mmCIF file of C-alpha atoms in Angstrom:
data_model
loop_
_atom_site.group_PDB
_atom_site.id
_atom_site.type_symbol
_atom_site.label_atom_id
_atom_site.label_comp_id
_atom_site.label_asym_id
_atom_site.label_seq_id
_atom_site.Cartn_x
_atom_site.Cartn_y
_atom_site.Cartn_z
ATOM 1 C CA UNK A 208 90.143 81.643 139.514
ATOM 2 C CA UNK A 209 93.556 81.410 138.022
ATOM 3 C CA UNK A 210 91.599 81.151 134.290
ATOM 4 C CA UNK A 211 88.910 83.858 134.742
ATOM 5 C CA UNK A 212 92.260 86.286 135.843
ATOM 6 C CA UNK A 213 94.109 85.201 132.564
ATOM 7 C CA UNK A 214 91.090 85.619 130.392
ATOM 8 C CA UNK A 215 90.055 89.292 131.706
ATOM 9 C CA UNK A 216 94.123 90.148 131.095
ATOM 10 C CA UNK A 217 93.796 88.936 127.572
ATOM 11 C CA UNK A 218 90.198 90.557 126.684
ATOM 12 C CA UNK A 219 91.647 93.802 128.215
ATOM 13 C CA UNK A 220 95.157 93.699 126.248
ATOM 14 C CA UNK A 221 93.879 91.951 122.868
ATOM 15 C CA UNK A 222 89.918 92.098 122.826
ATOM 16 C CA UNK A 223 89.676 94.158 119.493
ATOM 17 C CA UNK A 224 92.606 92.484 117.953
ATOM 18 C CA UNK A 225 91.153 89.192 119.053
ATOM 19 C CA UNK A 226 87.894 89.911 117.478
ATOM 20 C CA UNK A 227 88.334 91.616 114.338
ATOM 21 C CA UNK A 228 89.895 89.812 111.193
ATOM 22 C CA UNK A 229 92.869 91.547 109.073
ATOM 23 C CA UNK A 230 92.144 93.240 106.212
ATOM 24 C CA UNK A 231 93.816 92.042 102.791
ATOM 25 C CA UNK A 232 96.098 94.684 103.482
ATOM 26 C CA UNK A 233 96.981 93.766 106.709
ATOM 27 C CA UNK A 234 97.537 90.222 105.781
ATOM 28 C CA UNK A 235 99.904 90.982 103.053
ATOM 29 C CA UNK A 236 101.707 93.285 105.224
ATOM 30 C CA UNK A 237 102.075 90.428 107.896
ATOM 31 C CA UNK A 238 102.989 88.168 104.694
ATOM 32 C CA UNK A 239 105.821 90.212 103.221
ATOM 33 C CA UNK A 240 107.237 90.990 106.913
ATOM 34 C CA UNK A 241 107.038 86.741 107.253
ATOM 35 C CA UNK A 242 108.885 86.656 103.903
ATOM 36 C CA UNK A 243 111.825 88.703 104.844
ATOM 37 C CA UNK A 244 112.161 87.900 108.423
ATOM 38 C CA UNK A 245 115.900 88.066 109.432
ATOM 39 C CA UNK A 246 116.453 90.366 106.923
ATOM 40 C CA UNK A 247 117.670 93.974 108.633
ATOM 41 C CA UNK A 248 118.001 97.287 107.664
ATOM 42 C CA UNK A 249 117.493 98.415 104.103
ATOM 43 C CA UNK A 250 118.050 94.755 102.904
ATOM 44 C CA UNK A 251 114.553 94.652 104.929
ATOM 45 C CA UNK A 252 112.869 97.953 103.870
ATOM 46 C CA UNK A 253 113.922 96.890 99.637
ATOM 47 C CA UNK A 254 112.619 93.384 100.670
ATOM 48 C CA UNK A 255 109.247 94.822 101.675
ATOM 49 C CA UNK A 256 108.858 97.782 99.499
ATOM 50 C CA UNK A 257 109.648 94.704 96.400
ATOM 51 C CA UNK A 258 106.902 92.349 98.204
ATOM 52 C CA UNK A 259 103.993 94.862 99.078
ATOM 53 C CA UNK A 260 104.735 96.828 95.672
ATOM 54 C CA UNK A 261 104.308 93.573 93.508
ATOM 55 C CA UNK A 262 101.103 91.689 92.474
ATOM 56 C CA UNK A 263 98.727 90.542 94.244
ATOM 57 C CA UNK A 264 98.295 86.887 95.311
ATOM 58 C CA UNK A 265 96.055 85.156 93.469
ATOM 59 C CA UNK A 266 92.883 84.271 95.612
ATOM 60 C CA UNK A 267 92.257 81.072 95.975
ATOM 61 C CA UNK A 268 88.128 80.502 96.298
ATOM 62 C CA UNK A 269 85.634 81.470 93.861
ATOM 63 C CA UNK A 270 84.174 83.836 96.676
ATOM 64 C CA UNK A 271 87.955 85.461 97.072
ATOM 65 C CA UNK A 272 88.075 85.834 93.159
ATOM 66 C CA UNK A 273 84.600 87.308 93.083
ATOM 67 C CA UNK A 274 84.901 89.804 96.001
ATOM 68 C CA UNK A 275 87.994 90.606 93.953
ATOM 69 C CA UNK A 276 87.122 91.285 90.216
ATOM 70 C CA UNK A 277 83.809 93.065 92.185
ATOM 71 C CA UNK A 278 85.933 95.382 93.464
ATOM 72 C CA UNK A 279 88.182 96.137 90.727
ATOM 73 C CA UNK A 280 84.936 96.773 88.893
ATOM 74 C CA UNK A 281 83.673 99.076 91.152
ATOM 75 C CA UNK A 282 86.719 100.619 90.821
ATOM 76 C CA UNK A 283 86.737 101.402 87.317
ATOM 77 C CA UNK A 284 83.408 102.465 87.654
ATOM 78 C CA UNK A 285 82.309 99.827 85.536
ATOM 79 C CA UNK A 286 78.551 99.221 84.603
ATOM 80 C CA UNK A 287 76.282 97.276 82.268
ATOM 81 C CA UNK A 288 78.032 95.254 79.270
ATOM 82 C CA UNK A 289 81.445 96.876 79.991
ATOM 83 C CA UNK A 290 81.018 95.371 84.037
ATOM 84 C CA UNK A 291 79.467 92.095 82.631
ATOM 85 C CA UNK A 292 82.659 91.624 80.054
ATOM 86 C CA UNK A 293 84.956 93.086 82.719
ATOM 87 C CA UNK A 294 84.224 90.667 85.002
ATOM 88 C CA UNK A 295 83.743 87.314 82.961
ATOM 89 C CA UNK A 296 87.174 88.148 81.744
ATOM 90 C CA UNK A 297 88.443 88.800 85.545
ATOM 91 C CA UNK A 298 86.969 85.505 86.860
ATOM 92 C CA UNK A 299 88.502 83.395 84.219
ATOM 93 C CA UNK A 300 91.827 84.957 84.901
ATOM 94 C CA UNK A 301 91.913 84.036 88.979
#
């Protein structure tokens, strides 16, 4: 009884949060605010603007680094040879 009471509290406080992932936003945000913890005032806010405002981490699977260069292509609005040579050059660079 004690267990079914506990897991109704935490699918009523957390159940979204629980269930969805963080974005690669959200991640670096949770990241950058790891990085700097202890750090107070605007020693903290410089800390994080430096962190969120510098590159991005290089990702680490093939499927990271394609999901990546796919979406700087789309960016750019890339298509045909320019996309093709856009992302060959991308993929070696992750």
């Amino acid at each position: 009884m004690k267990t079914l009471s506990l897991l109704a509290c935490l699918l009523l406080l957390g159940g979204p949060a629980v269930v969805s992932a963080a974005t690669p936003q959200q991640q670096r945000m949770a990241d950058c605010s790891a990085k700097n913890k202890g750090k107070t005032g605007e020693d903290y806010k410089t800390a994080q603007k430096a962190c969120l405002s510098g590159p991005a981490p290089m990702a680490s699977t093939p499927q990271e680094r394609m999901k990546t260069c796919n979406a700087d292509a789309a960016a750019k609005k890339l298509a045909g040879d320019a996309r093709k040579t856009f992302m060959s050059g991308c993929l070696k660079a992750h």
